[in-house]
Short mmCIF file of C-alpha atoms in Angstrom, two decimals:
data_model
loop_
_atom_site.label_atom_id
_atom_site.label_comp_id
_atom_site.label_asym_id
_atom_site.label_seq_id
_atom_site.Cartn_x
_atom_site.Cartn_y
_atom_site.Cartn_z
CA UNK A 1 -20.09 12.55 -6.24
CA UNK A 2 -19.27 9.61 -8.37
CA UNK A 3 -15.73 8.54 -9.52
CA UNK A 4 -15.28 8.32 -13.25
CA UNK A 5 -14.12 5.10 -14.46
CA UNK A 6 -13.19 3.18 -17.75
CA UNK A 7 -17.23 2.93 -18.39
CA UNK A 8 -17.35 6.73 -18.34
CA UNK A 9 -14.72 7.21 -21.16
CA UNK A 10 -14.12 6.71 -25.22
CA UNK A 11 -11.16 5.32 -26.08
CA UNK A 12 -11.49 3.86 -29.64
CA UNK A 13 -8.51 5.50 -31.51
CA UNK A 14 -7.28 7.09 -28.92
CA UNK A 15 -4.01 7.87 -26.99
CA UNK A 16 -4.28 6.99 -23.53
CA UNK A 17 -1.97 7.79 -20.79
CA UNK A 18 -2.30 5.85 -17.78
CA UNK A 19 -0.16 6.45 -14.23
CA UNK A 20 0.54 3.09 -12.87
CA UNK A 21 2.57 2.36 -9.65
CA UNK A 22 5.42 0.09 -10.63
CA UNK A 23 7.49 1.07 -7.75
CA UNK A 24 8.25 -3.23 -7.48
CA UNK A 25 11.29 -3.87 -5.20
CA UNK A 26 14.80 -4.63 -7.13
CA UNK A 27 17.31 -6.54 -6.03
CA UNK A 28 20.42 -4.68 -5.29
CA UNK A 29 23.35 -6.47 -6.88
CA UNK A 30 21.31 -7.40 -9.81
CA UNK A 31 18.58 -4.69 -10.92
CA UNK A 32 16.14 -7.43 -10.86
CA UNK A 33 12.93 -7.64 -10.24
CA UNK A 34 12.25 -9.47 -6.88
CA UNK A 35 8.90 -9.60 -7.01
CA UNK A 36 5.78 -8.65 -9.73
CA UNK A 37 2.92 -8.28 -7.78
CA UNK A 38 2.28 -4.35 -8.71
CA UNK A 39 2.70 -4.79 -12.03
CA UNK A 40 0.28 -7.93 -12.25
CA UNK A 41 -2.22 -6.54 -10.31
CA UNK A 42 -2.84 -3.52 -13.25
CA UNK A 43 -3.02 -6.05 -16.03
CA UNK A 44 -6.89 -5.48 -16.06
CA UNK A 45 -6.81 -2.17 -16.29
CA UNK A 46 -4.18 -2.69 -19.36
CA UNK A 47 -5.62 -5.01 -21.26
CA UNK A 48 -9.21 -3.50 -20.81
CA UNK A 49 -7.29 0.30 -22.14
CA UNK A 50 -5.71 -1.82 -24.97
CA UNK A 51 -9.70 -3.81 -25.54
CA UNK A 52 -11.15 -0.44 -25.80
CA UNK A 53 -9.25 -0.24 -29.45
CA UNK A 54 -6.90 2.39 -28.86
CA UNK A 55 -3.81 3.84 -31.25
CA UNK A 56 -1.38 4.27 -28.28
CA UNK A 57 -0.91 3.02 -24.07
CA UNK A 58 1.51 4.92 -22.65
CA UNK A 59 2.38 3.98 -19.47
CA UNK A 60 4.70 5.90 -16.92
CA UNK A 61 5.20 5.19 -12.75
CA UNK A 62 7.75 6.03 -10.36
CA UNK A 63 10.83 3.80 -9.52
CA UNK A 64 12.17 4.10 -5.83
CA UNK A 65 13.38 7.52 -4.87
CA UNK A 66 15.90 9.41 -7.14
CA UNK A 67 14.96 12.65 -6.08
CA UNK A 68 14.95 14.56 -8.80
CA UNK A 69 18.05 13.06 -10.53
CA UNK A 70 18.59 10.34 -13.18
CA UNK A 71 19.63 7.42 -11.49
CA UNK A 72 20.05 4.59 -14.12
CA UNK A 73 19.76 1.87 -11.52
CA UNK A 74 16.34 3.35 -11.19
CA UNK A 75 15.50 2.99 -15.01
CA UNK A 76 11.75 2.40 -15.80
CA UNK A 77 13.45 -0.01 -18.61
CA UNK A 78 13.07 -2.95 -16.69
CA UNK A 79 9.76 -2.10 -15.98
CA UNK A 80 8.86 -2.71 -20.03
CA UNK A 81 11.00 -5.41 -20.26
CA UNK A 82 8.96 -7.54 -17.38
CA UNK A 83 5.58 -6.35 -18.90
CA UNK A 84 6.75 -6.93 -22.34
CA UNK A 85 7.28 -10.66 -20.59
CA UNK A 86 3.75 -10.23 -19.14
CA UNK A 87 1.75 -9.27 -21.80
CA UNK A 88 3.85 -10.90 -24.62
CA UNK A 89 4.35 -8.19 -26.79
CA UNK A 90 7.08 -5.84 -26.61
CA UNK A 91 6.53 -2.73 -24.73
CA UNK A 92 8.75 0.39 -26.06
CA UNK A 93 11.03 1.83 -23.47
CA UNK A 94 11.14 5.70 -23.91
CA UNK A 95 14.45 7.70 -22.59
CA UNK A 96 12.62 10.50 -21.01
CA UNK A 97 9.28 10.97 -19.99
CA UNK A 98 8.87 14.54 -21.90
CA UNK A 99 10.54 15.70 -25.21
CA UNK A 100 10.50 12.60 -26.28
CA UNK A 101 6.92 11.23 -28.81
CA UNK A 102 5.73 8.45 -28.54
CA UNK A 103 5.58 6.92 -31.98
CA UNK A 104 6.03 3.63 -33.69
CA UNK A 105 4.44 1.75 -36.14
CA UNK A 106 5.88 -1.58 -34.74
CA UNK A 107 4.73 -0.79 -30.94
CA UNK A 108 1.24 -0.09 -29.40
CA UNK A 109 2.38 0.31 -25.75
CA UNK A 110 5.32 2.34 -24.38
CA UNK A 111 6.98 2.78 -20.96
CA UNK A 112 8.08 6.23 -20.21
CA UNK A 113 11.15 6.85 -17.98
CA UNK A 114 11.22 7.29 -14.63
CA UNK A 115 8.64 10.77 -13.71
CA UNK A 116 11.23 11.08 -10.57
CA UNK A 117 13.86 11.74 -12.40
CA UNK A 118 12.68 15.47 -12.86
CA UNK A 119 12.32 17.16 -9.72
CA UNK A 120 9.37 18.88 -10.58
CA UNK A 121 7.32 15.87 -10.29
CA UNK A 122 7.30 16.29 -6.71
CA UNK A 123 5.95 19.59 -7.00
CA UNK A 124 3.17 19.25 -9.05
CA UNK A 125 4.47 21.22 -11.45
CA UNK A 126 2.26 22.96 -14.17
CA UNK A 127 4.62 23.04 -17.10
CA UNK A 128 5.90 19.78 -16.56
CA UNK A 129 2.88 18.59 -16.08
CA UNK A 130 1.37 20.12 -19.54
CA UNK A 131 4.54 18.24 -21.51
CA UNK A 132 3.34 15.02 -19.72
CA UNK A 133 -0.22 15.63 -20.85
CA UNK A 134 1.16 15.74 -24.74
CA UNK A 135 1.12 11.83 -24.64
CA UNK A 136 -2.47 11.42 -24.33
CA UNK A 137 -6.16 11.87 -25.00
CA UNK A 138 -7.54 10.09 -22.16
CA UNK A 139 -5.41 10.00 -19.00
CA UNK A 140 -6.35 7.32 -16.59
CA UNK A 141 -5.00 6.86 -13.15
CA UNK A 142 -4.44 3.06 -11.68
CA UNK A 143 -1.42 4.12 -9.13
CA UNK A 144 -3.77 4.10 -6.02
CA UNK A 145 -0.78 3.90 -3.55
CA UNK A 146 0.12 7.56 -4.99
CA UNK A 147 -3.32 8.75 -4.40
CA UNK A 148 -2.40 10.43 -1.24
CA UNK A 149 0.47 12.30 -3.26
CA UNK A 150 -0.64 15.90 -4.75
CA UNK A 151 2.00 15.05 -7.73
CA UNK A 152 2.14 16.66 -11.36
CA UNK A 153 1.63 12.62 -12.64
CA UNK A 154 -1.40 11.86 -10.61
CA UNK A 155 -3.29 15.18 -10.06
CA UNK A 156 -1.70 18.30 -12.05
CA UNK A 157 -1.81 16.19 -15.37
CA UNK A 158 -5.47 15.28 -14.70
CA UNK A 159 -6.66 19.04 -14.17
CA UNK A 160 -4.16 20.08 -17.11
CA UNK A 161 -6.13 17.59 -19.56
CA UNK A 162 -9.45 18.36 -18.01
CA UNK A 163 -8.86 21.88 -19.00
CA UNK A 164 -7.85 20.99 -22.25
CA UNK A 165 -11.23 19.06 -23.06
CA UNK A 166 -9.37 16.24 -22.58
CA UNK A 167 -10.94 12.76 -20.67
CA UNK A 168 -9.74 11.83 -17.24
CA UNK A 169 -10.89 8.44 -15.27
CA UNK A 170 -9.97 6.05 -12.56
CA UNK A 171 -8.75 2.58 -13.98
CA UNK A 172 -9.76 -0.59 -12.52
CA UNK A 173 -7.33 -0.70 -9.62
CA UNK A 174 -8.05 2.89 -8.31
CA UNK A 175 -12.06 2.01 -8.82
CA UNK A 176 -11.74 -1.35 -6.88
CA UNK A 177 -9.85 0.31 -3.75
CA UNK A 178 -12.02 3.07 -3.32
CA UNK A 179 -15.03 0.72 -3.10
CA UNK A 180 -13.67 -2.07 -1.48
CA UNK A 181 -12.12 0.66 1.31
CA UNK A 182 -15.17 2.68 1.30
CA UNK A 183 -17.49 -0.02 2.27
CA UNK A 184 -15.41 -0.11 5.50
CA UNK A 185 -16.12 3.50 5.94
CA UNK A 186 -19.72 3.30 5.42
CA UNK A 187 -20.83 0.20 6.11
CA UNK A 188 -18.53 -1.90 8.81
CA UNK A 189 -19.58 -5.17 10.12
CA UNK A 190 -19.55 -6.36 13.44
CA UNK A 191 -18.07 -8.03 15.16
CA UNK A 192 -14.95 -5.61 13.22
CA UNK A 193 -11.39 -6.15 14.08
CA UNK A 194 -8.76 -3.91 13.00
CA UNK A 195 -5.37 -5.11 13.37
CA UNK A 196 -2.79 -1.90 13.26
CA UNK A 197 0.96 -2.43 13.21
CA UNK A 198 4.31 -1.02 11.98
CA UNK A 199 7.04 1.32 13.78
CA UNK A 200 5.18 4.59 14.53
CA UNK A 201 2.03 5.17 16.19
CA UNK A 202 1.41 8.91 14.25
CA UNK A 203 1.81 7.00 11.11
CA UNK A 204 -1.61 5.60 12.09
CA UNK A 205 -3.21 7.57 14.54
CA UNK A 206 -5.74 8.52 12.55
CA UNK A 207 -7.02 5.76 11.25
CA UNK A 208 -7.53 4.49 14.78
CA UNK A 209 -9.06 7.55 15.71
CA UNK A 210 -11.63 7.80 12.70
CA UNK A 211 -12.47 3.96 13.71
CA UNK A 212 -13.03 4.66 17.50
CA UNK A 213 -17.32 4.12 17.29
CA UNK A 214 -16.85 1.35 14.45
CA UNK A 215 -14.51 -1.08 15.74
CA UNK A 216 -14.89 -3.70 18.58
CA UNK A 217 -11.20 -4.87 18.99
CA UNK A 218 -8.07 -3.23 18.09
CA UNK A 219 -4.82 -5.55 17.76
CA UNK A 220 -1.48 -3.80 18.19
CA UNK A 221 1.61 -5.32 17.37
CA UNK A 222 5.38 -4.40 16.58
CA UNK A 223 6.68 -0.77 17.32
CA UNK A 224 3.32 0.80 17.98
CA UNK A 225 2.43 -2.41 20.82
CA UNK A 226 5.70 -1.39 22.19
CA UNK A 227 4.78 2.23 23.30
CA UNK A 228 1.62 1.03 24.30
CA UNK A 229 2.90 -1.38 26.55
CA UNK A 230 5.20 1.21 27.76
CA UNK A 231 1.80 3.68 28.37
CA UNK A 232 0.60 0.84 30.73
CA UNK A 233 3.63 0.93 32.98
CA UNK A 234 5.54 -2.06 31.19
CA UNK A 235 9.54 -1.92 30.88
CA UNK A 236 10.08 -2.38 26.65
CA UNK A 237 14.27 -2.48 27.58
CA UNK A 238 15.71 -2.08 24.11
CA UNK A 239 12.20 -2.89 22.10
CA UNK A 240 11.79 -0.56 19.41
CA UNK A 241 9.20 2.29 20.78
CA UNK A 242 7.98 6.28 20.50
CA UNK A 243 9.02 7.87 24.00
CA UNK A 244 7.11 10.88 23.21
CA UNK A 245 4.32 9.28 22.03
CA UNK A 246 4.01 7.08 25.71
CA UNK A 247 1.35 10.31 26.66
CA UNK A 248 -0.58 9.98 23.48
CA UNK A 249 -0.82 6.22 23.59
CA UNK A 250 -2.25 6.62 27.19
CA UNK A 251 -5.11 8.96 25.76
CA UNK A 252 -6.01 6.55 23.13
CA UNK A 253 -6.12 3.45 25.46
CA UNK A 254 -8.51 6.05 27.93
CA UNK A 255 -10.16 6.75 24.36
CA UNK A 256 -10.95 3.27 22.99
CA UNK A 257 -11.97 2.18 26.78
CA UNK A 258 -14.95 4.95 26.07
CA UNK A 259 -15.89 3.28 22.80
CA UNK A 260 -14.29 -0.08 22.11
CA UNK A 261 -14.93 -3.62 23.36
CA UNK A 262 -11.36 -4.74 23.65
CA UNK A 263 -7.79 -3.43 22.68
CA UNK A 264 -5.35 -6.54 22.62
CA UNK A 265 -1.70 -5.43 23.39
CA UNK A 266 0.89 -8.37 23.48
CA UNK A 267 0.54 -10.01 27.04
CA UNK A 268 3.86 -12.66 26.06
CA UNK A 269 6.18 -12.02 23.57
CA UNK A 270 8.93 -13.31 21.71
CA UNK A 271 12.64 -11.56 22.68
CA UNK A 272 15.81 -11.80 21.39
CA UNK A 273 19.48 -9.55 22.76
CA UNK A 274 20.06 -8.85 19.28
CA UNK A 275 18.34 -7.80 16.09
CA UNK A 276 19.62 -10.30 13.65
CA UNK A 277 18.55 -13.72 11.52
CA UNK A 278 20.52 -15.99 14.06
CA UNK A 279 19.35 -14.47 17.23
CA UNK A 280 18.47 -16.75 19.84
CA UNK A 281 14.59 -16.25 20.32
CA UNK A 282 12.94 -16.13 24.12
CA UNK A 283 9.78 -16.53 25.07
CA UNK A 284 8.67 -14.79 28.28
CA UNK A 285 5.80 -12.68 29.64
CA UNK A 286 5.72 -8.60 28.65
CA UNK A 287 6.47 -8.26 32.64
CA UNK A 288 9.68 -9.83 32.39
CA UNK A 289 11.21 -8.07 29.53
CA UNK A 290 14.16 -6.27 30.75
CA UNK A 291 17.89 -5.44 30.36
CA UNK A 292 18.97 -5.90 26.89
CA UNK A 293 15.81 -7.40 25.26
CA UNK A 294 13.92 -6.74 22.67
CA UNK A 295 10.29 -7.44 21.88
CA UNK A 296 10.74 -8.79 17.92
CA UNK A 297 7.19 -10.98 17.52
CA UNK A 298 3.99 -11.96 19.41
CA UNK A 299 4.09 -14.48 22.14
CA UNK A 300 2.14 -18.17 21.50
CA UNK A 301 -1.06 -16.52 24.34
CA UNK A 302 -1.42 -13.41 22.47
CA UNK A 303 -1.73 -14.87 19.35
CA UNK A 304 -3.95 -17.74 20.13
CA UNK A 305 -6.01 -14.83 21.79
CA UNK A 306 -6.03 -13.32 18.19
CA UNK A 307 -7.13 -16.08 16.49
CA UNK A 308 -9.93 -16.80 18.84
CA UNK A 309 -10.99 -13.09 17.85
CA UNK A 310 -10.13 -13.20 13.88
CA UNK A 311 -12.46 -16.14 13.20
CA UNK A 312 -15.45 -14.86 15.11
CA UNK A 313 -14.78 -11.40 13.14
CA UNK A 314 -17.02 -10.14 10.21
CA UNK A 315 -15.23 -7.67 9.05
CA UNK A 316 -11.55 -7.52 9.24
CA UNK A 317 -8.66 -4.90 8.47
CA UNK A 318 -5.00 -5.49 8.57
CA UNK A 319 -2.35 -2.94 8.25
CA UNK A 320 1.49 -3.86 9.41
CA UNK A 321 3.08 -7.07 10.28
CA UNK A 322 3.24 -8.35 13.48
CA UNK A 323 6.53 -8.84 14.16
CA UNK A 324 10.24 -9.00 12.30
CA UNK A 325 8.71 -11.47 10.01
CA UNK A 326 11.85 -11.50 7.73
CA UNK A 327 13.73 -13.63 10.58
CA UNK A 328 12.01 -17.30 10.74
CA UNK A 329 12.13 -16.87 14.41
CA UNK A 330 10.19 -14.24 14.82
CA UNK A 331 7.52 -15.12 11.83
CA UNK A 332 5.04 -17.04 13.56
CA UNK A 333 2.87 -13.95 14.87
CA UNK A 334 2.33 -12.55 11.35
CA UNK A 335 1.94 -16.31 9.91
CA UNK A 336 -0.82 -17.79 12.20
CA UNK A 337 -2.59 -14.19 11.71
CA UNK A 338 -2.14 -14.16 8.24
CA UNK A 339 -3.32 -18.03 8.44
CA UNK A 340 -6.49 -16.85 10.80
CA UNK A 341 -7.61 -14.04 8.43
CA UNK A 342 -7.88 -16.07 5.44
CA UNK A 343 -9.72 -19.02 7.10
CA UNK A 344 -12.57 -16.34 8.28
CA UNK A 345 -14.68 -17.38 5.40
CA UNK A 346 -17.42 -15.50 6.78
CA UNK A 347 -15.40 -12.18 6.84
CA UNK A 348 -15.24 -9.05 4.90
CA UNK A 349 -11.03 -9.43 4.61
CA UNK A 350 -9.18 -6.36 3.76
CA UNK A 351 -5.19 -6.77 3.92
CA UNK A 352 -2.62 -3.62 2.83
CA UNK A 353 0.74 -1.72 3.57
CA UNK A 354 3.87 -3.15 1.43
CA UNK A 355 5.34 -5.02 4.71
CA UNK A 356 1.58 -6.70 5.03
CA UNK A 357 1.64 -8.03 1.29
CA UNK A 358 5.58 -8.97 0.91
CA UNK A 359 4.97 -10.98 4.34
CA UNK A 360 1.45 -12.98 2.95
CA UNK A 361 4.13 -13.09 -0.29
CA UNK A 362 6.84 -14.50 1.59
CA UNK A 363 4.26 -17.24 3.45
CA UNK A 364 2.93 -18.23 0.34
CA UNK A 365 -0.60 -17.52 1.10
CA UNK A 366 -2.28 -16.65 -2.16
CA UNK A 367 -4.07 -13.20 -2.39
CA UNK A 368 -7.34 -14.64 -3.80
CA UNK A 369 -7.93 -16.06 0.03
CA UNK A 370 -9.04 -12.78 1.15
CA UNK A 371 -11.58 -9.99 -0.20
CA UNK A 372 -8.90 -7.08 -0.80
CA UNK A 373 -5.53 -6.59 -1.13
CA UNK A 374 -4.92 -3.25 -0.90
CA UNK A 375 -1.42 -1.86 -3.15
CA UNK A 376 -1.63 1.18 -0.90
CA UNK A 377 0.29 1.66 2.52
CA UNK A 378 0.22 5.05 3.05
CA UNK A 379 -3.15 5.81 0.40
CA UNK A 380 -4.68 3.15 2.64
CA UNK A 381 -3.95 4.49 5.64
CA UNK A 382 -4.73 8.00 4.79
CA UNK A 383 -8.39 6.49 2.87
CA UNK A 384 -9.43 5.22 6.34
CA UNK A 385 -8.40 7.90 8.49
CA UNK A 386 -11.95 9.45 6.22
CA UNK A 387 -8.99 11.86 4.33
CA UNK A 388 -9.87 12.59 0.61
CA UNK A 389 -7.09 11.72 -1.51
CA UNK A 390 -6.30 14.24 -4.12
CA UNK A 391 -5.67 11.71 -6.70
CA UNK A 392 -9.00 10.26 -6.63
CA UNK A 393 -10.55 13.77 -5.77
CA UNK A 394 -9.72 14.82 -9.32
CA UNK A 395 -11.57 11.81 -10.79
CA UNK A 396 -14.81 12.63 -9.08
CA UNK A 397 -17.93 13.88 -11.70
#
């Protein structure tokens, strides 16, 4: 099956609807917008909708998680207000997202309010659904990172227009990921490294597991290298790790030793007593972490050994920073990989997962130095653990 895309549909006079993920980060004491990237990175999608010579774009996202409630801190307003900044035209904010038409003969593009603020969003519901599907003709979907979510905005409205006769497609963003992240499916390179890191090691089991006979090295880091050093007999004192996930790490070490050429797991670290920006960082072998440390970045051997594997690589996936990356001190893990990764020339680059992204943000590196950034952390995730999404199920011809 194909996916339908922008190619596949009419829009000339037309009302489109598009679901966009504009769930950007705000700063807490002001409501601001801290940082742009989601919204910039659907600007082709909008301005090829808007090319196609439509009568209406109306847009409508998520914004954090109000659970059902209006939360006017969560307001989709300043959503319009940066693209209206964007795109230099003003975009109409619109109270609700039902009940409310979206008409104006000053305004081509509105911004609906926040779909979280009615509870049966999260449920996929029908009749909500159906009032969403009254702003459109067309419905496209460009929120990839809520293709994993069986939600009335990304998969009820599409079968609710379908049924109505009504056009449905993927827009640029959704199209892109599902190449760029099926090519690693389908066709992985070798030598392929995946680097896997974050808190919990069943938030990406799976995608380890569905990569066993495709990968040759694995590189763990943060939380998840922590239980794994624990399965190998290693004291993690006060590290962040899974206990009761010691046993499964053990099976997937015995797993990957079946399968893949090498799994790195920290051999030095960087430590600190306390979990704070002015802790006072320690560098010392995983063997002699004890008492009250804690394991808060990769030490200088491991991640030379990292390097020396990153720019030999082909293909390369990253998912999770390396270490607390938001203190200075305990950067330089996720820098020099970040730094490795898009030096690989040679490589197939795929990087994703919010922390990923905000970190590469934070170092400055620009996105354009490797193949794919992903705008998906758990849609990733779930993508490459071979899972069909249901948002980009509907879209398939």
């Amino acid at each position: 099956m194909a996916l339908k895309t922008l190619k596949d549909v009419d829009l000339k006079f037309k009302r489109v609807l598009l679901r966009v993920d504009f769930n950007v980060p705000l700063d807490k004491e002001t409501g601001e917008i801290q940082d742009n990237t989601r919204i910039v990175a659907a600007m082709n999608t909008i301005y090829d909708i808007l090319d196609g010579g439509v009568t209406e774009l109306v847009i409508m996202t998520h914004l954090g998680r109000p659970k059902g409630e209006k939360v006017p801190t969560l307001s989709t307003k300043v959503l319009a207000e940066e693209l209206s900044n964007i795109m230099g035209e003003e975009v109409l904010h619109v109270s609700d997202c039902v009940g409310i038409p979206c008409k104006s003969q000053d305004h081509r593009v509105f911004m609906l309010e926040n779909v979280r603020f009615h509870p049966e969003e999260k449920k996929g519901d029908e009749g909500f659904a159906k009032k969403l599907a009254e702003h459109g003709d067309v419905f496209i979907n460009d929120a990839f990172a809520v293709c994993h979510r069986d939600e009335a905005s990304v998969t009820t409205v599409a079968k609710v227009m379908q049924a109505e006769g009504k056009a449905i497609a993927a827009g640029r963003l959704v199209e892109k990921e599902a190449e760029m992240l099926g090519k690693i499916l389908e066709n992985p390179k070798a030598p392929f490294v995946m680097i896997v890191s974050g808190a919990k090691v069943d938030t990406k089991i799976g995608m380890i597991q569905n990569f066993y006979d495709k990968v040759d090295t694995f590189i763990l880091g943060g939380g998840i290298a922590n239980t794994f050093l624990a399965a190998e007999g290693f004291d993690v004192a006060d590290s962040l790790y899974e206990e009761d996930k010691v046993e499964l790490a053990r099976e997937i070490l015995v797993a990957c030793s079946e399968h893949v050429n090498e799994v790195v797991i920290p051999t030095d670290a960087m430590v600190a007593s306390e979990f704070s920006a002015t802790a006072e960082a320690a560098h010392v072998p995983v063997e002699d972490v004890m008492g009250d440390m804690r394991i808060l970045d990769l030490g200088s051997n491991t991640i030379d050994r990292c390097v020396e594997i990153l720019s030999n690589a082909e293909m390369i996936v990253w998912n999770g920073p390396l270490g607390v990356y938001e203190f200075p001190q305990f950067m330089e893990g996720t820098k020099r990989i970040a730094e490795a990764i898009a030096a690989n020339k040679n490589a197939t680059t795929v990087i994703g997962g919010g922390d990923t992204v905000d970190a590469v943000n934070k170092l400055g590196i620009s996105f354009k130095e490797y193949t794919h950034v992903s705008t998906g952390g758990g849609a990733m995730v779930e993508f490459l653990e071979g899972k069909v999404l249901p948002g980009i199920e509907v879209l398939m011809d």
